[in-house]
Coordinates of C-alpha atoms in Angstrom, one line a residue:
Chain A
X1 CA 0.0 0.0 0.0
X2 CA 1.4 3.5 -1.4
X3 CA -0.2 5.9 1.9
X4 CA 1.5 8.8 0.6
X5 CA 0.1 8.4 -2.9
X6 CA -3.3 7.2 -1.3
X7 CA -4.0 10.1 1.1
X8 CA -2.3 12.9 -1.6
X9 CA -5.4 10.9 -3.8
X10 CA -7.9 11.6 -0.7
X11 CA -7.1 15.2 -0.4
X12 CA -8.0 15.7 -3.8
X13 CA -11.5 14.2 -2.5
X14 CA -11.0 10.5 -3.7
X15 CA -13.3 8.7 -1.6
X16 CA -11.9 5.0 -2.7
X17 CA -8.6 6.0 -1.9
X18 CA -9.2 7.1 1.6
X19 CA -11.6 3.9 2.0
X20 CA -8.8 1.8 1.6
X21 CA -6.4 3.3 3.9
X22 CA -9.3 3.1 6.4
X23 CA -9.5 -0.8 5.7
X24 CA -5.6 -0.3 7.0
X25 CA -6.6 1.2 9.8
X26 CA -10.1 0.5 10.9
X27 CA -8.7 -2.4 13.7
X28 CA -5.9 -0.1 15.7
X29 CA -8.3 3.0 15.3
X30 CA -11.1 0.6 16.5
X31 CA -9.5 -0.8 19.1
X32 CA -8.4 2.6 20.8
X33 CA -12.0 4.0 20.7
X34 CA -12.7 0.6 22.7
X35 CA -10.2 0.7 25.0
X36 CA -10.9 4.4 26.1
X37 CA -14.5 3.7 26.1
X38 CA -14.7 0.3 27.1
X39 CA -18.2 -0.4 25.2
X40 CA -18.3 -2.0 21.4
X41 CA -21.2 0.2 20.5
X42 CA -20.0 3.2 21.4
X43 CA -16.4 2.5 20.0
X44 CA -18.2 1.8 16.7
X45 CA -19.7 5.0 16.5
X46 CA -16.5 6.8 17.8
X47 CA -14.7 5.0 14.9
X48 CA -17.4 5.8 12.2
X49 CA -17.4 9.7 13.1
X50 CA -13.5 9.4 13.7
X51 CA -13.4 8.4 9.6
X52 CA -16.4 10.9 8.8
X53 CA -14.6 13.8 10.4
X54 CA -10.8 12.9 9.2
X55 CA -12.1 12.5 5.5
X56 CA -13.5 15.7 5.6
X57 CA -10.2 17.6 7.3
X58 CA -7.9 15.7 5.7
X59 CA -6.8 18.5 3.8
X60 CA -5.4 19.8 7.3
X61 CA -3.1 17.2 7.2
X62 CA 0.7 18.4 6.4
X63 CA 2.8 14.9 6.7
X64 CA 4.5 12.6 9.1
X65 CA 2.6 10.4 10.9
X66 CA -0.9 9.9 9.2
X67 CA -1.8 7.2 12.3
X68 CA -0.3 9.6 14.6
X69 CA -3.5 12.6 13.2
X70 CA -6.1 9.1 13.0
X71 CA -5.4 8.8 16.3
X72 CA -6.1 12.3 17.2
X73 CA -9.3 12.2 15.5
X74 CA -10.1 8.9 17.3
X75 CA -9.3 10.7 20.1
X76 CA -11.2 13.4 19.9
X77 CA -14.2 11.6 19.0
X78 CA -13.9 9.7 22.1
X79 CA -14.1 12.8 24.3
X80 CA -17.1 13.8 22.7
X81 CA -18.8 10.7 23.0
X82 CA -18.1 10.7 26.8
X83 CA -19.1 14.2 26.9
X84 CA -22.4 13.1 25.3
X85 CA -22.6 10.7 28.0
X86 CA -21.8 12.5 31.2
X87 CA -25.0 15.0 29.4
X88 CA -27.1 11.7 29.1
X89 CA -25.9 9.3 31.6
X90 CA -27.7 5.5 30.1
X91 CA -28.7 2.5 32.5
X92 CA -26.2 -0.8 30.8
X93 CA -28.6 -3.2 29.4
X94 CA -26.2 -6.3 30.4
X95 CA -27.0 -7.5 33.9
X96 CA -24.8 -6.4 36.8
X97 CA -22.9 -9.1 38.8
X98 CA -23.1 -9.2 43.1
X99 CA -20.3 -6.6 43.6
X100 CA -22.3 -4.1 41.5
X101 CA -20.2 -4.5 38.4
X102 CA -21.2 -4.9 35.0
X103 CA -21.0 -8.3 33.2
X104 CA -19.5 -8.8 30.1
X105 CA -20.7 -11.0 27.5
X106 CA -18.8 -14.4 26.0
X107 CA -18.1 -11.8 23.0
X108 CA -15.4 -10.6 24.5
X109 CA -13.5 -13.8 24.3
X110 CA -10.6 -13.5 22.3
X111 CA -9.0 -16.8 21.2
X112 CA -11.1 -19.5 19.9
X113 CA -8.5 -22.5 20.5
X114 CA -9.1 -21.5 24.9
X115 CA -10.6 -24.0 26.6
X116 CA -13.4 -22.9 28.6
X117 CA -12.2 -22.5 31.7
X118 CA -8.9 -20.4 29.7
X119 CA -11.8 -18.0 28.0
X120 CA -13.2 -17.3 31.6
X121 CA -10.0 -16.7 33.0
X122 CA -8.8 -14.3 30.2
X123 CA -12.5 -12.8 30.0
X124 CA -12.0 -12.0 33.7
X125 CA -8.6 -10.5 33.2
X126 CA -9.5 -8.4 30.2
X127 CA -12.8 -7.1 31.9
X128 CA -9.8 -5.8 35.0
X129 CA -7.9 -4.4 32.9
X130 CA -10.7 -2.0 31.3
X131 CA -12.2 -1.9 34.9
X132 CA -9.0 0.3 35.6
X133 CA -8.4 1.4 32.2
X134 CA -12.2 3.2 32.9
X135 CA -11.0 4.5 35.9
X136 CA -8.6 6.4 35.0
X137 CA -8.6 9.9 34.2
X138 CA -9.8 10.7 30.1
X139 CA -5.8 12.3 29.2
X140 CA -3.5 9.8 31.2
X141 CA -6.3 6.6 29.6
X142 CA -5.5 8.1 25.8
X143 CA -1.6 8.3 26.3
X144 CA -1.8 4.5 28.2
X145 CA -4.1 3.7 25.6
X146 CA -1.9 4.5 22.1
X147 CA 1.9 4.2 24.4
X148 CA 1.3 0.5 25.6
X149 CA -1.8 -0.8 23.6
X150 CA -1.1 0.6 20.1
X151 CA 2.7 0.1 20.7
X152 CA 3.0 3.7 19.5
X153 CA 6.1 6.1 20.5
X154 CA 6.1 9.2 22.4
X155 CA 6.4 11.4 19.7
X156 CA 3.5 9.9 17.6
X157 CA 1.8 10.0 20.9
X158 CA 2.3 13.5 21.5
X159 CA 1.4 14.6 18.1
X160 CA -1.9 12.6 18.4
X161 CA -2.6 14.1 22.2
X162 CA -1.3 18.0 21.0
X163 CA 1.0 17.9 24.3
X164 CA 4.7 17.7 24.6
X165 CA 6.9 14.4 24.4
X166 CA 8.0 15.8 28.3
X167 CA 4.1 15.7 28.8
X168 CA 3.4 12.5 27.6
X169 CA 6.5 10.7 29.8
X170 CA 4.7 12.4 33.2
X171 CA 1.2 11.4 31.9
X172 CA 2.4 7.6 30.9
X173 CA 4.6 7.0 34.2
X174 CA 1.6 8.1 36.2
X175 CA -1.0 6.2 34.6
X176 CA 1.1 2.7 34.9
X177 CA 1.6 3.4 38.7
X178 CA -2.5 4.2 38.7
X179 CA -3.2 0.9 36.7
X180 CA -0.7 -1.0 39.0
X181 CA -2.6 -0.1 42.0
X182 CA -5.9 -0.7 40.6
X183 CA -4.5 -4.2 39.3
X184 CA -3.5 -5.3 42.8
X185 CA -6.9 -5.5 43.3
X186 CA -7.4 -8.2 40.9
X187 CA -4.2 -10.0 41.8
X188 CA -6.2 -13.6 41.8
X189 CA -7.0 -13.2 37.7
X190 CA -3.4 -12.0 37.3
X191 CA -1.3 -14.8 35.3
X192 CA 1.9 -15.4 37.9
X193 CA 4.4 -14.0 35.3
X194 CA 2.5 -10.8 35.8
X195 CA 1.9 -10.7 39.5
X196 CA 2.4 -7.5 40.7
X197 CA 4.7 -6.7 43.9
X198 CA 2.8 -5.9 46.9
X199 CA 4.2 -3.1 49.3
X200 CA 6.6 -1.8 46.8
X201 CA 6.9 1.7 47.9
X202 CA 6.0 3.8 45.1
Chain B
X1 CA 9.3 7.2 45.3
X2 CA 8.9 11.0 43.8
X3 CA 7.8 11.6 40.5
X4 CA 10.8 12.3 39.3
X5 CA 11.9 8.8 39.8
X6 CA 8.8 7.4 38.6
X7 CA 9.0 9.2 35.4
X8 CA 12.6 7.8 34.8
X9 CA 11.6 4.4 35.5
X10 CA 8.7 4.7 32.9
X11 CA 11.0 6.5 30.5
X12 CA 13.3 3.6 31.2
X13 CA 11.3 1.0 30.2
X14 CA 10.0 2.1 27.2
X15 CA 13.9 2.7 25.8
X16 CA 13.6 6.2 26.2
X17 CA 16.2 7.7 28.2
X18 CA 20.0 9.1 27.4
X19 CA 22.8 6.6 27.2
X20 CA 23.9 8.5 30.2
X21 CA 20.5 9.2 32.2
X22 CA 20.2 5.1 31.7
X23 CA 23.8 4.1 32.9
X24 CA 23.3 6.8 36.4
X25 CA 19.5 4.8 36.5
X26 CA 20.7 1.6 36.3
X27 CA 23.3 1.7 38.6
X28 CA 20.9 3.1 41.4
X29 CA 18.7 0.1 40.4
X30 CA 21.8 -2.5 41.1
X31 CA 22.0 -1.2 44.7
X32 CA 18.3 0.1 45.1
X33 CA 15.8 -2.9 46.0
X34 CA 12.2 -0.5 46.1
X35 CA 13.7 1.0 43.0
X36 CA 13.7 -2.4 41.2
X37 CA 10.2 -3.5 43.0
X38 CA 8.7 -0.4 41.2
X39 CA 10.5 -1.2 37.9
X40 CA 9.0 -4.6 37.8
X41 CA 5.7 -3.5 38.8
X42 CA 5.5 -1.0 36.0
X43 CA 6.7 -3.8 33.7
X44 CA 4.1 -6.0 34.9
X45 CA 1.1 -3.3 34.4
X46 CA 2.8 -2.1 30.6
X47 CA 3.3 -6.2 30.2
X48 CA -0.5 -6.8 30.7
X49 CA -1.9 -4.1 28.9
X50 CA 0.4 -5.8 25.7
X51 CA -1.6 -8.8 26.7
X52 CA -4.7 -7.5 25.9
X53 CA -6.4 -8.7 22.3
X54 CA -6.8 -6.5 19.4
X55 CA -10.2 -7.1 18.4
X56 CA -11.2 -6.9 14.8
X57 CA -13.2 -4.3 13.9
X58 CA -17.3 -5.4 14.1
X59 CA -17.8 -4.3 11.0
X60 CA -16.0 -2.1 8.2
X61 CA -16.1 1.7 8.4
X62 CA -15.5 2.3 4.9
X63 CA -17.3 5.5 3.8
X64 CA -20.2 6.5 1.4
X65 CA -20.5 9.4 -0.1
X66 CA -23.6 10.2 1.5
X67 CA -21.6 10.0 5.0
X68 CA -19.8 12.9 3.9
X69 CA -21.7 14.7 2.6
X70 CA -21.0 14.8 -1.1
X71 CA -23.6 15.8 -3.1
X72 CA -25.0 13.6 -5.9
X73 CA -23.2 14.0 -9.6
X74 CA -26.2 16.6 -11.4
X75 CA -26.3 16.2 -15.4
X76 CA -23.6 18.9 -16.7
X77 CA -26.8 20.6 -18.3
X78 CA -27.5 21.8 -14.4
X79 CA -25.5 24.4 -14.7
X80 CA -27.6 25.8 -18.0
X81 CA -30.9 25.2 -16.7
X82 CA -29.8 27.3 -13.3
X83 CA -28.0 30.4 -15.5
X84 CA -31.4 30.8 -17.2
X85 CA -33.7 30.2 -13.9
X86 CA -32.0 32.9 -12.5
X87 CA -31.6 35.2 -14.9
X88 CA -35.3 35.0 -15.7
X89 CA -36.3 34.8 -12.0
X90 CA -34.2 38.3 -12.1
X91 CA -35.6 39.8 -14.9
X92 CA -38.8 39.3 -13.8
X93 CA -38.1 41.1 -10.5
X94 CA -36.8 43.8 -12.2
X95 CA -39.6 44.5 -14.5
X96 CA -42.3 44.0 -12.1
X97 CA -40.5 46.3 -10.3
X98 CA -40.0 49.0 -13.7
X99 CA -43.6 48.4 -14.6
X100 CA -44.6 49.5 -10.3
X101 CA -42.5 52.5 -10.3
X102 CA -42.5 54.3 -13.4
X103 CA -46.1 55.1 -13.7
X104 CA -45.8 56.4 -10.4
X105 CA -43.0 58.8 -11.3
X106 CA -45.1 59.5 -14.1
X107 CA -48.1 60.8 -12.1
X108 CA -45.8 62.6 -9.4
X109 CA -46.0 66.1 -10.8
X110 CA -49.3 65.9 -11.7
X111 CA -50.1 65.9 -7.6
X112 CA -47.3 68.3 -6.9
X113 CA -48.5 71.2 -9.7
X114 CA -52.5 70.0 -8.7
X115 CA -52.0 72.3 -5.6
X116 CA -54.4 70.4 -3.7
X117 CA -52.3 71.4 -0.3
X118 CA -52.9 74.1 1.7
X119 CA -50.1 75.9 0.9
X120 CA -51.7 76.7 -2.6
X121 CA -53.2 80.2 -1.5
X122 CA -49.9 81.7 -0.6
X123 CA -48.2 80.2 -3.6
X124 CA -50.5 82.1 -6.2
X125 CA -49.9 85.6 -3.6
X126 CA -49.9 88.7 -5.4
X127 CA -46.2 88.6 -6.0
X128 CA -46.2 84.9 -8.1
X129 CA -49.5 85.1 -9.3
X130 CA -48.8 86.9 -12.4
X131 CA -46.2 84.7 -13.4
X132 CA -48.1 81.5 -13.2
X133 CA -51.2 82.5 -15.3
X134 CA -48.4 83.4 -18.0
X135 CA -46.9 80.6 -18.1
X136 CA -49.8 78.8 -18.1
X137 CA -51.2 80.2 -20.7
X138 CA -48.0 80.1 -23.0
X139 CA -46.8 76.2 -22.0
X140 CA -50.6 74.6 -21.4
X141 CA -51.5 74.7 -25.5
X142 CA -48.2 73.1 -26.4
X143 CA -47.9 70.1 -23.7
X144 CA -50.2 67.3 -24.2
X145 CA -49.1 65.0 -21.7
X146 CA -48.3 65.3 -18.2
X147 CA -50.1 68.7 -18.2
X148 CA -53.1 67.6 -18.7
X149 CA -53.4 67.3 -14.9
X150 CA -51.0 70.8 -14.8
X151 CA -53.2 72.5 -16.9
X152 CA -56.6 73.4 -14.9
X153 CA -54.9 74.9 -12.0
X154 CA -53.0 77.2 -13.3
X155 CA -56.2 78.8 -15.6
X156 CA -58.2 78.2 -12.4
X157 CA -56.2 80.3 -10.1
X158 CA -55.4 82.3 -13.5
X159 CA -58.8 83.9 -13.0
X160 CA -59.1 85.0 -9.8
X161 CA -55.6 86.3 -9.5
X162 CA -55.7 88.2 -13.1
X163 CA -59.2 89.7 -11.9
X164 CA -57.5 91.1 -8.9
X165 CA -54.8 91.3 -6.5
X166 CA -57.5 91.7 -3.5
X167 CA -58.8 88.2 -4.6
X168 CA -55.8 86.4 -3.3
X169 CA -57.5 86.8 0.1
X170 CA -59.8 84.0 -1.2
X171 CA -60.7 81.6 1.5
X172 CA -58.2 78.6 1.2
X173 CA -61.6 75.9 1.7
X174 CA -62.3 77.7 -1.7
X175 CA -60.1 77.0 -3.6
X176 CA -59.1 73.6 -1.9
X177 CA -62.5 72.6 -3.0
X178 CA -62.3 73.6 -6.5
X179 CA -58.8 71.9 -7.2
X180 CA -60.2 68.6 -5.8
X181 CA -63.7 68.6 -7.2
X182 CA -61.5 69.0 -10.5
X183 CA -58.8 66.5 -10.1
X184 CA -61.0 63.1 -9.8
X185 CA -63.0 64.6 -12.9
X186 CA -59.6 64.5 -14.8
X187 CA -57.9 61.3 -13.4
X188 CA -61.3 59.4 -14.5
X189 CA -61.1 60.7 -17.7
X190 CA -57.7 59.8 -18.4
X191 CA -56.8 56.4 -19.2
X192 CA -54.1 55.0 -17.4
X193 CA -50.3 54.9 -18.3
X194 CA -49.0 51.9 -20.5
X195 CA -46.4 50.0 -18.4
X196 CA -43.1 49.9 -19.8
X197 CA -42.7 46.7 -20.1
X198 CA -45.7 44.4 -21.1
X199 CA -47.7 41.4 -19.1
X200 CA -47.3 39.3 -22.0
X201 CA -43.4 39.5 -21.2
X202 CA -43.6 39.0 -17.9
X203 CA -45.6 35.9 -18.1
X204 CA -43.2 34.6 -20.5
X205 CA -40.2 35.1 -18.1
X206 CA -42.6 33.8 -15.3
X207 CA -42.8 30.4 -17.1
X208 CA -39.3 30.4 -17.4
X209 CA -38.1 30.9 -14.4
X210 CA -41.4 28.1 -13.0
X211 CA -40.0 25.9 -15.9
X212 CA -36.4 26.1 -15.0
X213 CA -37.2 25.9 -11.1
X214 CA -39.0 22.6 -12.0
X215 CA -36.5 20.9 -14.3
X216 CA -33.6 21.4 -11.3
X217 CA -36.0 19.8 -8.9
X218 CA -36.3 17.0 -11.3
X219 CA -32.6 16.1 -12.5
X220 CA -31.5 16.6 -8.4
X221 CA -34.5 13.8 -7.4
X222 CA -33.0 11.9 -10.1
X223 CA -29.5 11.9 -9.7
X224 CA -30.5 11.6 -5.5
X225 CA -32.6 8.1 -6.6
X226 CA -29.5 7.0 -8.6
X227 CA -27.3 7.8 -5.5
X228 CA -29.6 6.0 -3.3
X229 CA -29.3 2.9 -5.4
X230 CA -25.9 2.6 -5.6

C-alpha cells in the first residue's frame, strides 16, 4: 500500500482512496475508541465519526505520521462521546454481577483455541484491565491507551494528544503506577508472570 | 518514590532515556531494591496491557458518499438550466419592479403642480400670481401630456388672480374645494399609463423561471434516486 500516494489521492477528494487506507486502519483506530470507552457500541460509533470527520479535514493534514492525526481524530471523537454521556448518563442493558459490576458477555472472548475454563480466566482479566483502564482519568487513559496498547512512540503519541513528548513521559509514568494499584486489586485473575509486587513503595 | 523517579523508570522501560541518564538509572537500580520493585511492577502493568487482544473491527467503516456529505453527480446541463432560472427569476423582478414604479413617477407632478395642499393660497400671492397665469397660458397649448393634470390649476387660479390682486384673500376651503372637485374629474377621464414593459413578457419570463425551477427539482431527485441505489 502506497499511503502517501493514497492520502495525496484523498485530499483531492478520492473517496476510494481514503476507504482503503481506512481498511488499514479501521482495527488499531477501532480498538483505541474501545479501549478508552470500554463499550463495542459506542467504540463503533467513535470509529465511524473518527473516519467521517478525518475525511472531511484531511486536507489539514501536512505529513508525518498519518496514524499519529487518525489517532487524534479517534481521540477526539472519544471525548465527545463521553461528553455526550456524562449530558445523558444510560442504564447498561447487560445485567450487573453481586459486587455491583457490570458483566460482560462471552463476545469478549478472544482466542477460539481457549478451553473454557482459559476464555473465563482471560474474560476476567481483560474485563480488570478495562475496569481500571475506565478508571482512569480521560488524558492519562488516551496516552496509556496509544503508548502501551497501540505500541505507539512518544512522539507519535504527542502529536496525536497535542501535548509535549515531556508531557506524555509524566502522563504515561503516572498512569502505569495508577493501573498497577488498581491491578493489585485483581491479583487472583493475574497470570503469575505478571503478578504484581505488593508493598513496593511507590 | 517521587515523581521524578517514577518518570525515569517509565522513561526507562520504554527505551527512552540518554545513554547517560540510563547508565546513572541503572546503577541506582543495582544497589536500590524499592527502586527495582517499582520497575518490575510497572513492567508488569505495561506487560499486561500488551496482553490485551486486538479485536477486529465489528464491521467495516469504509465511507459512502452520503456519510460525507458529497452531493450527488447533477447532469452537466444543471448548470444551464440554473444560468437561465436565474436570470429570468431576475428579470422578472426587475420588471415588475420597472412596470410598479414608473407610472408612479409618471403621475408625481401631476399631484405636486394639482396644488391640492394648503399651501396653494400663498403660492398664487400677489407677487407669483402673475407669473403663473403666464406661463400657463404660454406652455398649457403646447404640452399634451403630463399637463393635462398641470393645466386646470394654473387657468383656475389664473382667474381669480388676473381679476384682482385683493382676490388672493380668497378663503383657502375655496379653492381647496375647486382643485379637488376638479382632479377626480380629470384622473377618471384619463386612461391610465401603459407599463413599460408588457404582461405578456412578464408571463413569458414567469414560465421560465417556473420551468427552470422545475427541471432542477427533477434532475436533483434523479441523480438523488441513482445515489440511493448505488
Amino acid at each position: 500500500m502506497d499511503e502517501q500516494a493514497l492520502i495525496h489521492d484523498a485530499q483531492a477528494g478520492n473517496l476510494d482512496a481514503f476507504n482503503t487506507l481506512i481498511l488499514h486502519y479501521q482495527d488499531s483506530i477501532y480498538n483505541t475508541a474501545l479501549r478508552i470507552l470500554g463499550d463495542e457500541d459506542q467504540a463503533a460509533d467513535a470509529t465511524q465519526e473518527a473516519f467521517i470527520s478525518a475525511f472531511k479535514s484531511i486536507s489539514s493534514f501536512r505529513g508525518g505520521s498519518f496514524k499519529a492525526w487518525l489517532m487524534r481524530t479517534v481521540t477526539n471523537a472519544c471525548y465527545d462521546e463521553l461528553r455526550r454521556q456524562k449530558r445523558r448518563p444510560t442504564t447498561p442493558l447487560e445485567p450487573d454481577t453481586d459486587d455491583g459490576e457490570e458483566m460482560d458477555s462471552p463476545r469478549w472472548l478472544a482466542d477460539p483455541g481457549m478451553t473454557p475454563d482459559q476464555k473465563a480466566e482471560a474474560d476476567e482479566l481483560e474485563h480488570a484491565l478495562q475496569h481500571c483502564l475506565n478508571n482512569l482519568p480521560l488524558e492519562f487513559k488516551s496516552v496509556v491507551v496509544m503508548a502501551d496498547i497501540q505500541g505507539m512512540d512518544y512522539s507519535e503519541v504527542a502529536i496525536a494528544v497535542r501535548v509535549p513528548v515531556g508531557t506524555i513521559k509524566s502522563r504515561l509514568a503516572r498512569a502505569r503506577l495508577r493501573l498497577r494499584e488498581c491491578l493489585q486489586g485483581f491479583s487472583e485473575l493475574l497470570p503469575t508472570s505478571f503478578r504484581l509486587e505488593e508493598g513496593s513503595n511507590v | 518514590m517521587n515523581q521524578r523517579d517514577l518518570e525515569l523508570l517509565s522513561s526507562y522501560l520504554d527505551g527512552q532515556l540518554k545513554p547517560s541518564d540510563s547508565t546513572r538509572l541503572e546503577k541506582r537500580l543495582a544497589s536500590d531494591p524499592a527502586l527495582r520493585a517499582v520497575l518490575d511492577d510497572l513492567r508488569s502493568a505495561r506487560g499486561l496491557l500488551r496482553q490485551l487482544p486486538m479485536r477486529k473491527a465489528p464491521r467495516n467503516f469504509t465511507l459512502t458518499p452520503k456519510m460525507v456529505g458529497k452531493n450527488p453527480p447533477l447532469p452537466r446541463s444543471y448548470p444551464a438550466f440554473r444560468f437561465v432560472t436565474a436570470l429570468a427569476s431576475l428579470m422578472l423582478f426587475f420588471t415588475l419592479g420597472l412596470n410598479f414604479v414608473v407610472p408612479q413617477i409618471a403621475q408625481t407632478p401631476a399631484f405636486g403642480m394639482g396644488g391640492s395642499g394648503d399651501g396653494a393660497p400663498e403660492v398664487f400671492s400677489a407677487s407669483e400670481a402673475p407669473a403663473v397665469p403666464e406661463f400657463a397660458a404660454t406652455e398649457a397649448p403646447v404640452t399634451e401630456e403630463p399637463s393635462i393634470l398641470m393645466q386646470p390649476a394654473p387657468t383656475e387660479t389664473v382667474a381669480p388672480a388676473a381679476d384682482s390682486a385683493r382676490e388672493v384673500e380668497t378663503p383657502s376651503e375655496k379653492q381647496g374645494v375647486t382643485n379637488s372637485a376638479d382632479l377626480p374629474a380629470e384622473t377618471t377621464a384619463q386612461t391610465p399609463p401603459e407599463p413599460p414593459v408588457p404582461p405578456v413578457w412578464q408571463i413569458v419570463l414567469a414560465a421560465i423561471a417556473l420551468l427552470g425551477a422545475l427541471a432542477m427539482v427533477m434532475m436533483r431527485q434523479a441523480a438523488a434516486s441513482r445515489w440511493r441505489r448505488k
